[in-house]
Amino acid sequence: MHQITPLDHTHYDEMLAAGQEVRPSYQHFASWLNQATPDWLRNKQAEADTLFRRVGITFAVYGDESGAERLIPFDTIPRIISAAEWKTLEAGCIQRVTALNRFLHDIYHEQDILKAGIIPAEQILTNAGYQLAMQGIDLPRQVYAHIAGVDIIRHSDGGFYVLEDNLRTPSGVSYMLENRKMMMRLFPELFASHDITPVEHYPNMLLDTLRSVSPPEVDNPTVVVLTPGQYNSAYFEHAFLASQMGVELVEGQDLFVKNGHVYMRTTSGPQRVDVIYRRLDDAYLDPLAFNAGSMLGVPGLMSVYREGRVSVCNAVGTGVADDKSIYPYVPDMIRFYLGEEPILHNVPTWQLRKPDDLAYVLDHLPELVVKEVHGAGGYGMLVGPAATTEEIAAYRLRILEDPANFIAQPTLSLSTCPTFVEAGIAPRHIDLRPFVLSGKKVQLVAGGLTRVALREGSLVVNSSQGGGTKDTWILKEDITC
């Protein structure tokens, strides 16, 4: 029998409502959990760790001098979302990514949103993620962000809010898939008693999406996954997705340009490539167009891309919409391009390029979360309430050196979910990353990657900062009490 207490009344607990009442979506699971002994759960957790390590589900941490591959901690207690809640999340993600793709097409063509004064032109045109080489290129179906990861949190008011959009090379979907396989292996009885929406068809959806944006004259497109190589932190995911889709995993040296097309070296001779699902940044894609020192890309790729003879997913230049300084304008994009009100709301954000915002943030650093506009993975951020006086003082100097490089947000009350930790079952903060696919249509599997901050009190869920993952269950039908 387990006694689980919410963290405190200022945080929304996914499982427990006020007065320790179990929420309807968790009713069946809570009954099962109450029958499980701590030792049995601990053995199941150890079994999961062993299986994950055997499969090779690890990642590298940049800056770790040991260079050791780490196992992403997996928690055996799932995050459960009701059918009604998922309907809202799904509609909100589709709306948001649709607007972002419209925005990307616009800024590389007519730039109507800039002419209308909705977003300052200099904030786009001088942005490091804006690629002049993309101006005027017409992409299949006008899609730029074919795969998007939308990071969502639930606040203390019970509402869902978007924390950030990941449009360059979003990662983590392999863990969503492997977490589900692990849960079905460890606890088959739970899947017999819960009507949970499947996620295992994601690789087929991804392949269909990639094939749907191939060059128009191609009937049977060849798709490849382009990886920087085995030393990349997400290499497991690159290899996993290629295998699951049944396509080749290639490095830049495996591809070459000839007669206006991209080819792959194979044992039976060159094979034309039509769609490249790239998992490396713009700067390394083509040494003739971007970073001349890149050994990871394909010389001449951009010339073929500009001619429409190969598709690159996600498109070159999507990073400008991935920028945290552009994030505050997404609600305006939804209104401008779609004529709709946002279904999912943004978190209030201060842009430190604005003098008034800068002054406010400098006066309230101990209360706020401050992030670099190009930051990712939880690196380079300040969590004011958890920082020391010395850390805040040092970060203040960084801000003053280049205020435009930072944004700030309130310290959010991320919801909590029961999590199996060393001391037993306790609440830990979580977020959610659904994966949105845009091609012939905009769609997503009913699920996502739930990340959990395993350290007590921590709000940082990134795996590189000690976070773990959970399986995410979307119920097919709501449970009523």
PDB file of C-alpha atoms in Angstrom, residues 87-358:
ATOM      1  CA  LYS A  87      -8.353  16.457 -27.731  1.00  0.00           C
ATOM      2  CA  THR A  88      -7.436  19.979 -26.599  1.00  0.00           C
ATOM      3  CA  LEU A  89      -3.692  19.291 -26.716  1.00  0.00           C
ATOM      4  CA  GLU A  90      -3.901  17.746 -30.192  1.00  0.00           C
ATOM      5  CA  ALA A  91      -5.937  20.624 -31.633  1.00  0.00           C
ATOM      6  CA  GLY A  92      -3.629  23.183 -30.023  1.00  0.00           C
ATOM      7  CA  CYS A  93      -0.458  21.552 -31.341  1.00  0.00           C
ATOM      8  CA  ILE A  94      -1.857  21.247 -34.869  1.00  0.00           C
ATOM      9  CA  GLN A  95      -2.976  24.880 -34.827  1.00  0.00           C
ATOM     10  CA  ARG A  96       0.393  26.073 -33.544  1.00  0.00           C
ATOM     11  CA  VAL A  97       2.576  24.132 -35.970  1.00  0.00           C
ATOM     12  CA  THR A  98       0.328  25.068 -38.903  1.00  0.00           C
ATOM     13  CA  ALA A  99       0.816  28.751 -38.068  1.00  0.00           C
ATOM     14  CA  LEU A 100       4.572  28.303 -37.635  1.00  0.00           C
ATOM     15  CA  ASN A 101       4.849  26.703 -41.078  1.00  0.00           C
ATOM     16  CA  ARG A 102       2.819  29.548 -42.585  1.00  0.00           C
ATOM     17  CA  PHE A 103       5.154  31.994 -40.849  1.00  0.00           C
ATOM     18  CA  LEU A 104       8.272  30.295 -42.206  1.00  0.00           C
ATOM     19  CA  HIS A 105       6.939  30.285 -45.761  1.00  0.00           C
ATOM     20  CA  ASP A 106       5.996  33.951 -45.417  1.00  0.00           C
ATOM     21  CA  ILE A 107       9.326  35.264 -44.127  1.00  0.00           C
ATOM     22  CA  TYR A 108      11.157  33.564 -46.993  1.00  0.00           C
ATOM     23  CA  HIS A 109       8.686  34.915 -49.570  1.00  0.00           C
ATOM     24  CA  GLU A 110       6.328  37.924 -49.292  1.00  0.00           C
ATOM     25  CA  GLN A 111       7.092  38.774 -45.633  1.00  0.00           C
ATOM     26  CA  ASP A 112       3.512  39.944 -45.041  1.00  0.00           C
ATOM     27  CA  ILE A 113       3.780  39.617 -41.261  1.00  0.00           C
ATOM     28  CA  LEU A 114       6.794  41.922 -41.248  1.00  0.00           C
ATOM     29  CA  LYS A 115       5.091  44.455 -43.518  1.00  0.00           C
ATOM     30  CA  ALA A 116       2.099  44.436 -41.172  1.00  0.00           C
ATOM     31  CA  GLY A 117       4.380  45.320 -38.254  1.00  0.00           C
ATOM     32  CA  ILE A 118       3.348  42.282 -36.218  1.00  0.00           C
ATOM     33  CA  ILE A 119       6.992  41.302 -35.697  1.00  0.00           C
ATOM     34  CA  PRO A 120       9.902  43.768 -36.028  1.00  0.00           C
ATOM     35  CA  ALA A 121      11.643  43.025 -39.341  1.00  0.00           C
ATOM     36  CA  GLU A 122      15.127  43.346 -37.846  1.00  0.00           C
ATOM     37  CA  GLN A 123      14.314  40.663 -35.304  1.00  0.00           C
ATOM     38  CA  ILE A 124      13.789  38.203 -38.169  1.00  0.00           C
ATOM     39  CA  LEU A 125      16.162  39.350 -40.881  1.00  0.00           C
ATOM     40  CA  THR A 126      19.172  39.707 -38.581  1.00  0.00           C
ATOM     41  CA  ASN A 127      18.388  36.524 -36.642  1.00  0.00           C
ATOM     42  CA  ALA A 128      21.157  33.926 -36.699  1.00  0.00           C
ATOM     43  CA  GLY A 129      18.599  31.275 -37.690  1.00  0.00           C
ATOM     44  CA  TYR A 130      17.373  33.193 -40.754  1.00  0.00           C
ATOM     45  CA  GLN A 131      18.968  31.766 -43.904  1.00  0.00           C
ATOM     46  CA  LEU A 132      19.201  34.145 -46.865  1.00  0.00           C
ATOM     47  CA  ALA A 133      19.815  31.114 -49.089  1.00  0.00           C
ATOM     48  CA  MET A 134      16.188  30.061 -48.497  1.00  0.00           C
ATOM     49  CA  GLN A 135      14.593  33.221 -49.882  1.00  0.00           C
ATOM     50  CA  GLY A 136      12.253  32.457 -52.753  1.00  0.00           C
ATOM     51  CA  ILE A 137      12.598  28.660 -52.575  1.00  0.00           C
ATOM     52  CA  ASP A 138       9.240  26.924 -53.020  1.00  0.00           C
ATOM     53  CA  LEU A 139       9.092  23.803 -50.873  1.00  0.00           C
ATOM     54  CA  PRO A 140       6.722  20.850 -51.426  1.00  0.00           C
ATOM     55  CA  ARG A 141       3.374  21.615 -49.727  1.00  0.00           C
ATOM     56  CA  GLN A 142       4.999  24.790 -48.325  1.00  0.00           C
ATOM     57  CA  VAL A 143       6.110  22.803 -45.272  1.00  0.00           C
ATOM     58  CA  TYR A 144       9.284  23.751 -43.405  1.00  0.00           C
ATOM     59  CA  ALA A 145       8.925  22.056 -40.012  1.00  0.00           C
ATOM     60  CA  HIS A 146       7.997  18.497 -40.984  1.00  0.00           C
ATOM     61  CA  ILE A 147       8.764  17.199 -37.492  1.00  0.00           C
ATOM     62  CA  ALA A 148       8.088  19.507 -34.539  1.00  0.00           C
ATOM     63  CA  GLY A 149       8.348  18.930 -30.807  1.00  0.00           C
ATOM     64  CA  VAL A 150       6.107  21.209 -28.743  1.00  0.00           C
ATOM     65  CA  ASP A 151       7.106  21.427 -25.076  1.00  0.00           C
ATOM     66  CA  ILE A 152       4.014  21.768 -22.880  1.00  0.00           C
ATOM     67  CA  ILE A 153       3.577  22.190 -19.143  1.00  0.00           C
ATOM     68  CA  ARG A 154       0.502  22.134 -16.920  1.00  0.00           C
ATOM     69  CA  HIS A 155       0.370  25.083 -14.541  1.00  0.00           C
ATOM     70  CA  SER A 156      -1.126  25.235 -11.056  1.00  0.00           C
ATOM     71  CA  ASP A 157      -4.398  26.468 -12.586  1.00  0.00           C
ATOM     72  CA  GLY A 158      -4.756  23.094 -14.352  1.00  0.00           C
ATOM     73  CA  GLY A 159      -4.292  24.664 -17.800  1.00  0.00           C
ATOM     74  CA  PHE A 160      -1.765  23.633 -20.426  1.00  0.00           C
ATOM     75  CA  TYR A 161       0.848  26.144 -21.626  1.00  0.00           C
ATOM     76  CA  VAL A 162       3.474  25.934 -24.366  1.00  0.00           C
ATOM     77  CA  LEU A 163       6.960  26.438 -22.993  1.00  0.00           C
ATOM     78  CA  GLU A 164       8.821  26.349 -26.308  1.00  0.00           C
ATOM     79  CA  ASP A 165       8.733  25.067 -29.884  1.00  0.00           C
ATOM     80  CA  ASN A 166      11.423  22.735 -31.246  1.00  0.00           C
ATOM     81  CA  LEU A 167      11.548  23.001 -35.028  1.00  0.00           C
ATOM     82  CA  ARG A 168      15.140  22.324 -36.062  1.00  0.00           C
ATOM     83  CA  THR A 169      15.965  18.736 -35.146  1.00  0.00           C
ATOM     84  CA  PRO A 170      13.649  17.820 -32.233  1.00  0.00           C
ATOM     85  CA  SER A 171      14.694  14.652 -30.438  1.00  0.00           C
ATOM     86  CA  GLY A 172      13.184  12.232 -27.947  1.00  0.00           C
ATOM     87  CA  VAL A 173      10.604  10.329 -29.968  1.00  0.00           C
ATOM     88  CA  SER A 174      12.630   7.104 -29.759  1.00  0.00           C
ATOM     89  CA  TYR A 175      12.250   7.223 -25.976  1.00  0.00           C
ATOM     90  CA  MET A 176       8.496   7.674 -26.343  1.00  0.00           C
ATOM     91  CA  LEU A 177       8.396   4.460 -28.390  1.00  0.00           C
ATOM     92  CA  GLU A 178      10.812   2.466 -26.254  1.00  0.00           C
ATOM     93  CA  ASN A 179       9.115   3.545 -23.015  1.00  0.00           C
ATOM     94  CA  ARG A 180       5.839   2.106 -24.287  1.00  0.00           C
ATOM     95  CA  LYS A 181       7.467  -1.182 -25.300  1.00  0.00           C
ATOM     96  CA  MET A 182       9.085  -1.411 -21.878  1.00  0.00           C
ATOM     97  CA  MET A 183       5.831  -0.785 -20.002  1.00  0.00           C
ATOM     98  CA  MET A 184       3.997  -3.403 -22.065  1.00  0.00           C
ATOM     99  CA  ARG A 185       6.745  -5.897 -21.301  1.00  0.00           C
ATOM    100  CA  LEU A 186       6.902  -5.157 -17.566  1.00  0.00           C
ATOM    101  CA  PHE A 187       3.209  -4.670 -16.842  1.00  0.00           C
ATOM    102  CA  PRO A 188       1.031  -6.417 -19.457  1.00  0.00           C
ATOM    103  CA  GLU A 189      -1.849  -6.577 -16.966  1.00  0.00           C
ATOM    104  CA  LEU A 190      -2.103  -2.779 -16.979  1.00  0.00           C
ATOM    105  CA  PHE A 191      -2.689  -2.694 -20.725  1.00  0.00           C
ATOM    106  CA  ALA A 192      -5.418  -5.302 -20.334  1.00  0.00           C
ATOM    107  CA  SER A 193      -7.241  -3.112 -17.802  1.00  0.00           C
ATOM    108  CA  HIS A 194      -6.653   0.287 -19.486  1.00  0.00           C
ATOM    109  CA  ASP A 195      -7.820   1.335 -22.948  1.00  0.00           C
ATOM    110  CA  ILE A 196      -4.653   3.164 -24.033  1.00  0.00           C
ATOM    111  CA  THR A 197      -4.118   4.703 -27.449  1.00  0.00           C
ATOM    112  CA  PRO A 198      -1.151   3.069 -29.260  1.00  0.00           C
ATOM    113  CA  VAL A 199       1.984   4.912 -30.385  1.00  0.00           C
ATOM    114  CA  GLU A 200       3.935   2.183 -32.187  1.00  0.00           C
ATOM    115  CA  HIS A 201       2.750   3.320 -35.628  1.00  0.00           C
ATOM    116  CA  TYR A 202       4.755   6.565 -35.346  1.00  0.00           C
ATOM    117  CA  PRO A 203       7.630   5.364 -37.613  1.00  0.00           C
ATOM    118  CA  ASN A 204       5.110   4.568 -40.367  1.00  0.00           C
ATOM    119  CA  MET A 205       3.531   8.003 -39.942  1.00  0.00           C
ATOM    120  CA  LEU A 206       6.961   9.607 -40.074  1.00  0.00           C
ATOM    121  CA  LEU A 207       7.928   7.742 -43.246  1.00  0.00           C
ATOM    122  CA  ASP A 208       4.614   8.644 -44.900  1.00  0.00           C
ATOM    123  CA  THR A 209       5.194  12.287 -43.973  1.00  0.00           C
ATOM    124  CA  LEU A 210       8.710  12.293 -45.422  1.00  0.00           C
ATOM    125  CA  ARG A 211       7.614  10.574 -48.625  1.00  0.00           C
ATOM    126  CA  SER A 212       4.724  13.033 -49.026  1.00  0.00           C
ATOM    127  CA  VAL A 213       7.142  15.974 -49.394  1.00  0.00           C
ATOM    128  CA  SER A 214       9.463  14.393 -51.971  1.00  0.00           C
ATOM    129  CA  PRO A 215      10.205  16.281 -55.204  1.00  0.00           C
ATOM    130  CA  PRO A 216       6.996  16.327 -57.282  1.00  0.00           C
ATOM    131  CA  GLU A 217       8.318  14.273 -60.212  1.00  0.00           C
ATOM    132  CA  VAL A 218       9.315  11.326 -57.984  1.00  0.00           C
ATOM    133  CA  ASP A 219       6.849   8.416 -57.707  1.00  0.00           C
ATOM    134  CA  ASN A 220       8.774   6.119 -55.352  1.00  0.00           C
ATOM    135  CA  PRO A 221      11.064   8.351 -53.275  1.00  0.00           C
ATOM    136  CA  THR A 222      14.215   7.128 -51.563  1.00  0.00           C
ATOM    137  CA  VAL A 223      14.415   8.428 -47.988  1.00  0.00           C
ATOM    138  CA  VAL A 224      17.553   8.502 -45.825  1.00  0.00           C
ATOM    139  CA  VAL A 225      18.353   9.647 -42.279  1.00  0.00           C
ATOM    140  CA  LEU A 226      21.437  11.888 -42.232  1.00  0.00           C
ATOM    141  CA  THR A 227      23.361  11.690 -38.951  1.00  0.00           C
ATOM    142  CA  PRO A 228      26.492  13.521 -37.772  1.00  0.00           C
ATOM    143  CA  GLY A 229      27.779  10.130 -36.625  1.00  0.00           C
ATOM    144  CA  GLN A 230      28.061   7.900 -33.627  1.00  0.00           C
ATOM    145  CA  TYR A 231      29.542  10.568 -31.370  1.00  0.00           C
ATOM    146  CA  ASN A 232      26.402  12.699 -31.536  1.00  0.00           C
ATOM    147  CA  SER A 233      24.401  12.690 -28.296  1.00  0.00           C
ATOM    148  CA  ALA A 234      21.237  11.480 -30.083  1.00  0.00           C
ATOM    149  CA  TYR A 235      22.896   8.877 -32.336  1.00  0.00           C
ATOM    150  CA  PHE A 236      20.835   6.055 -30.836  1.00  0.00           C
ATOM    151  CA  GLU A 237      17.675   7.822 -31.984  1.00  0.00           C
ATOM    152  CA  HIS A 238      19.023   8.389 -35.499  1.00  0.00           C
ATOM    153  CA  ALA A 239      19.828   4.702 -35.901  1.00  0.00           C
ATOM    154  CA  PHE A 240      16.580   3.644 -34.232  1.00  0.00           C
ATOM    155  CA  LEU A 241      14.342   5.719 -36.510  1.00  0.00           C
ATOM    156  CA  ALA A 242      16.177   4.646 -39.669  1.00  0.00           C
ATOM    157  CA  SER A 243      15.775   1.016 -38.641  1.00  0.00           C
ATOM    158  CA  GLN A 244      12.107   1.411 -37.724  1.00  0.00           C
ATOM    159  CA  MET A 245      11.318   3.137 -41.024  1.00  0.00           C
ATOM    160  CA  GLY A 246      13.359   0.632 -43.028  1.00  0.00           C
ATOM    161  CA  VAL A 247      15.563   3.311 -44.620  1.00  0.00           C
ATOM    162  CA  GLU A 248      19.321   3.865 -44.760  1.00  0.00           C
ATOM    163  CA  LEU A 249      21.204   5.691 -42.009  1.00  0.00           C
ATOM    164  CA  VAL A 250      23.906   7.752 -43.722  1.00  0.00           C
ATOM    165  CA  GLU A 251      26.649  10.210 -42.895  1.00  0.00           C
ATOM    166  CA  GLY A 252      27.695  13.082 -45.113  1.00  0.00           C
ATOM    167  CA  GLN A 253      30.516  11.050 -46.651  1.00  0.00           C
ATOM    168  CA  ASP A 254      27.968   8.478 -47.877  1.00  0.00           C
ATOM    169  CA  LEU A 255      26.266  11.074 -50.098  1.00  0.00           C
ATOM    170  CA  PHE A 256      27.490  13.070 -53.090  1.00  0.00           C
ATOM    171  CA  VAL A 257      26.107  15.468 -55.696  1.00  0.00           C
ATOM    172  CA  LYS A 258      26.333  14.721 -59.416  1.00  0.00           C
ATOM    173  CA  ASN A 259      24.448  16.091 -62.426  1.00  0.00           C
ATOM    174  CA  GLY A 260      22.077  18.109 -60.274  1.00  0.00           C
ATOM    175  CA  HIS A 261      20.985  15.281 -57.960  1.00  0.00           C
ATOM    176  CA  VAL A 262      22.018  13.773 -54.627  1.00  0.00           C
ATOM    177  CA  TYR A 263      23.239  10.169 -54.651  1.00  0.00           C
ATOM    178  CA  MET A 264      24.014   7.597 -51.978  1.00  0.00           C
ATOM    179  CA  ARG A 265      26.986   5.281 -52.258  1.00  0.00           C
ATOM    180  CA  THR A 266      25.879   1.641 -52.107  1.00  0.00           C
ATOM    181  CA  THR A 267      27.540  -1.693 -52.794  1.00  0.00           C
ATOM    182  CA  SER A 268      25.549  -1.940 -56.026  1.00  0.00           C
ATOM    183  CA  GLY A 269      26.463   1.547 -57.202  1.00  0.00           C
ATOM    184  CA  PRO A 270      25.083   5.080 -56.739  1.00  0.00           C
ATOM    185  CA  GLN A 271      21.406   5.403 -55.777  1.00  0.00           C
ATOM    186  CA  ARG A 272      19.511   8.664 -56.100  1.00  0.00           C
ATOM    187  CA  VAL A 273      18.241  10.175 -52.832  1.00  0.00           C
ATOM    188  CA  ASP A 274      15.002  12.165 -52.840  1.00  0.00           C
ATOM    189  CA  VAL A 275      14.314  12.985 -49.176  1.00  0.00           C
ATOM    190  CA  ILE A 276      16.895  13.628 -46.471  1.00  0.00           C
ATOM    191  CA  TYR A 277      15.696  13.532 -42.864  1.00  0.00           C
ATOM    192  CA  ARG A 278      18.627  15.438 -41.462  1.00  0.00           C
ATOM    193  CA  ARG A 279      19.666  15.331 -37.817  1.00  0.00           C
ATOM    194  CA  LEU A 280      22.408  17.960 -37.993  1.00  0.00           C
ATOM    195  CA  ASP A 281      22.242  21.744 -37.902  1.00  0.00           C
ATOM    196  CA  ASP A 282      22.116  24.056 -40.911  1.00  0.00           C
ATOM    197  CA  ALA A 283      25.707  25.185 -40.504  1.00  0.00           C
ATOM    198  CA  TYR A 284      27.066  21.688 -41.168  1.00  0.00           C
ATOM    199  CA  LEU A 285      24.817  20.616 -44.051  1.00  0.00           C
ATOM    200  CA  ASP A 286      26.838  21.915 -46.998  1.00  0.00           C
ATOM    201  CA  PRO A 287      30.423  23.219 -46.691  1.00  0.00           C
ATOM    202  CA  LEU A 288      30.024  25.066 -50.010  1.00  0.00           C
ATOM    203  CA  ALA A 289      27.074  27.096 -48.688  1.00  0.00           C
ATOM    204  CA  PHE A 290      27.604  27.358 -44.929  1.00  0.00           C
ATOM    205  CA  ASN A 291      30.489  26.316 -42.668  1.00  0.00           C
ATOM    206  CA  ALA A 292      33.378  25.664 -45.048  1.00  0.00           C
ATOM    207  CA  GLY A 293      35.128  23.512 -42.477  1.00  0.00           C
ATOM    208  CA  SER A 294      32.233  21.075 -42.039  1.00  0.00           C
ATOM    209  CA  MET A 295      33.165  17.438 -42.580  1.00  0.00           C
ATOM    210  CA  LEU A 296      29.636  16.272 -41.739  1.00  0.00           C
ATOM    211  CA  GLY A 297      27.647  17.616 -44.665  1.00  0.00           C
ATOM    212  CA  VAL A 298      27.318  17.118 -48.417  1.00  0.00           C
ATOM    213  CA  PRO A 299      29.156  19.556 -50.734  1.00  0.00           C
ATOM    214  CA  GLY A 300      26.701  21.007 -53.236  1.00  0.00           C
ATOM    215  CA  LEU A 301      23.558  19.886 -51.384  1.00  0.00           C
ATOM    216  CA  MET A 302      22.075  23.406 -51.292  1.00  0.00           C
ATOM    217  CA  SER A 303      22.332  23.826 -55.064  1.00  0.00           C
ATOM    218  CA  VAL A 304      20.252  20.658 -55.581  1.00  0.00           C
ATOM    219  CA  TYR A 305      17.860  21.743 -52.827  1.00  0.00           C
ATOM    220  CA  ARG A 306      17.303  25.159 -54.393  1.00  0.00           C
ATOM    221  CA  GLU A 307      16.432  23.461 -57.695  1.00  0.00           C
ATOM    222  CA  GLY A 308      13.797  21.329 -55.958  1.00  0.00           C
ATOM    223  CA  ARG A 309      15.506  18.015 -56.762  1.00  0.00           C
ATOM    224  CA  VAL A 310      15.861  16.884 -53.153  1.00  0.00           C
ATOM    225  CA  SER A 311      13.808  17.556 -50.016  1.00  0.00           C
ATOM    226  CA  VAL A 312      15.487  18.296 -46.683  1.00  0.00           C
ATOM    227  CA  CYS A 313      13.474  17.695 -43.514  1.00  0.00           C
ATOM    228  CA  ASN A 314      13.308  19.793 -41.484  1.00  0.00           C
ATOM    229  CA  ALA A 315      13.908  22.545 -44.015  1.00  0.00           C
ATOM    230  CA  VAL A 316      16.978  24.732 -43.877  1.00  0.00           C
ATOM    231  CA  GLY A 317      16.182  27.971 -42.053  1.00  0.00           C
ATOM    232  CA  THR A 318      13.555  26.671 -39.624  1.00  0.00           C
ATOM    233  CA  GLY A 319      15.791  27.742 -36.739  1.00  0.00           C
ATOM    234  CA  VAL A 320      14.477  31.299 -36.891  1.00  0.00           C
ATOM    235  CA  ALA A 321      11.068  30.065 -35.666  1.00  0.00           C
ATOM    236  CA  ASP A 322      12.785  27.884 -33.057  1.00  0.00           C
ATOM    237  CA  ASP A 323      14.389  30.966 -31.512  1.00  0.00           C
ATOM    238  CA  LYS A 324      13.131  31.805 -28.030  1.00  0.00           C
ATOM    239  CA  SER A 325      13.008  35.501 -28.929  1.00  0.00           C
ATOM    240  CA  ILE A 326      10.431  34.675 -31.643  1.00  0.00           C
ATOM    241  CA  TYR A 327       8.365  32.443 -29.344  1.00  0.00           C
ATOM    242  CA  PRO A 328       6.386  35.388 -27.821  1.00  0.00           C
ATOM    243  CA  TYR A 329       4.962  36.186 -31.265  1.00  0.00           C
ATOM    244  CA  VAL A 330       3.442  32.742 -31.970  1.00  0.00           C
ATOM    245  CA  PRO A 331      -0.030  33.719 -30.664  1.00  0.00           C
ATOM    246  CA  ASP A 332       0.081  36.697 -33.056  1.00  0.00           C
ATOM    247  CA  MET A 333       1.074  34.342 -35.901  1.00  0.00           C
ATOM    248  CA  ILE A 334      -1.992  32.188 -35.176  1.00  0.00           C
ATOM    249  CA  ARG A 335      -4.251  35.231 -35.332  1.00  0.00           C
ATOM    250  CA  PHE A 336      -2.518  36.670 -38.426  1.00  0.00           C
ATOM    251  CA  TYR A 337      -2.352  33.526 -40.578  1.00  0.00           C
ATOM    252  CA  LEU A 338      -5.305  31.472 -39.327  1.00  0.00           C
ATOM    253  CA  GLY A 339      -7.713  34.103 -38.022  1.00  0.00           C
ATOM    254  CA  GLU A 340      -8.125  32.089 -34.812  1.00  0.00           C
ATOM    255  CA  GLU A 341      -7.452  32.525 -31.132  1.00  0.00           C
ATOM    256  CA  PRO A 342      -4.696  30.285 -29.729  1.00  0.00           C
ATOM    257  CA  ILE A 343      -5.949  27.051 -28.184  1.00  0.00           C
ATOM    258  CA  LEU A 344      -2.769  26.635 -26.155  1.00  0.00           C
ATOM    259  CA  HIS A 345      -1.378  29.726 -24.480  1.00  0.00           C
ATOM    260  CA  ASN A 346       2.204  30.930 -24.182  1.00  0.00           C
ATOM    261  CA  VAL A 347       4.018  31.478 -20.922  1.00  0.00           C
ATOM    262  CA  PRO A 348       4.451  35.240 -20.222  1.00  0.00           C
ATOM    263  CA  THR A 349       7.858  36.210 -21.566  1.00  0.00           C
ATOM    264  CA  TRP A 350      10.146  39.227 -21.162  1.00  0.00           C
ATOM    265  CA  GLN A 351      12.392  40.037 -24.118  1.00  0.00           C
ATOM    266  CA  LEU A 352      15.587  41.498 -22.737  1.00  0.00           C
ATOM    267  CA  ARG A 353      16.274  43.329 -26.008  1.00  0.00           C
ATOM    268  CA  LYS A 354      13.532  45.714 -24.816  1.00  0.00           C
ATOM    269  CA  PRO A 355      14.850  48.267 -22.260  1.00  0.00           C
ATOM    270  CA  ASP A 356      11.777  48.099 -20.004  1.00  0.00           C
ATOM    271  CA  ASP A 357      11.822  44.294 -19.978  1.00  0.00           C
ATOM    272  CA  LEU A 358      15.557  44.298 -19.258  1.00  0.00           C
TER     273      LEU A 358
END
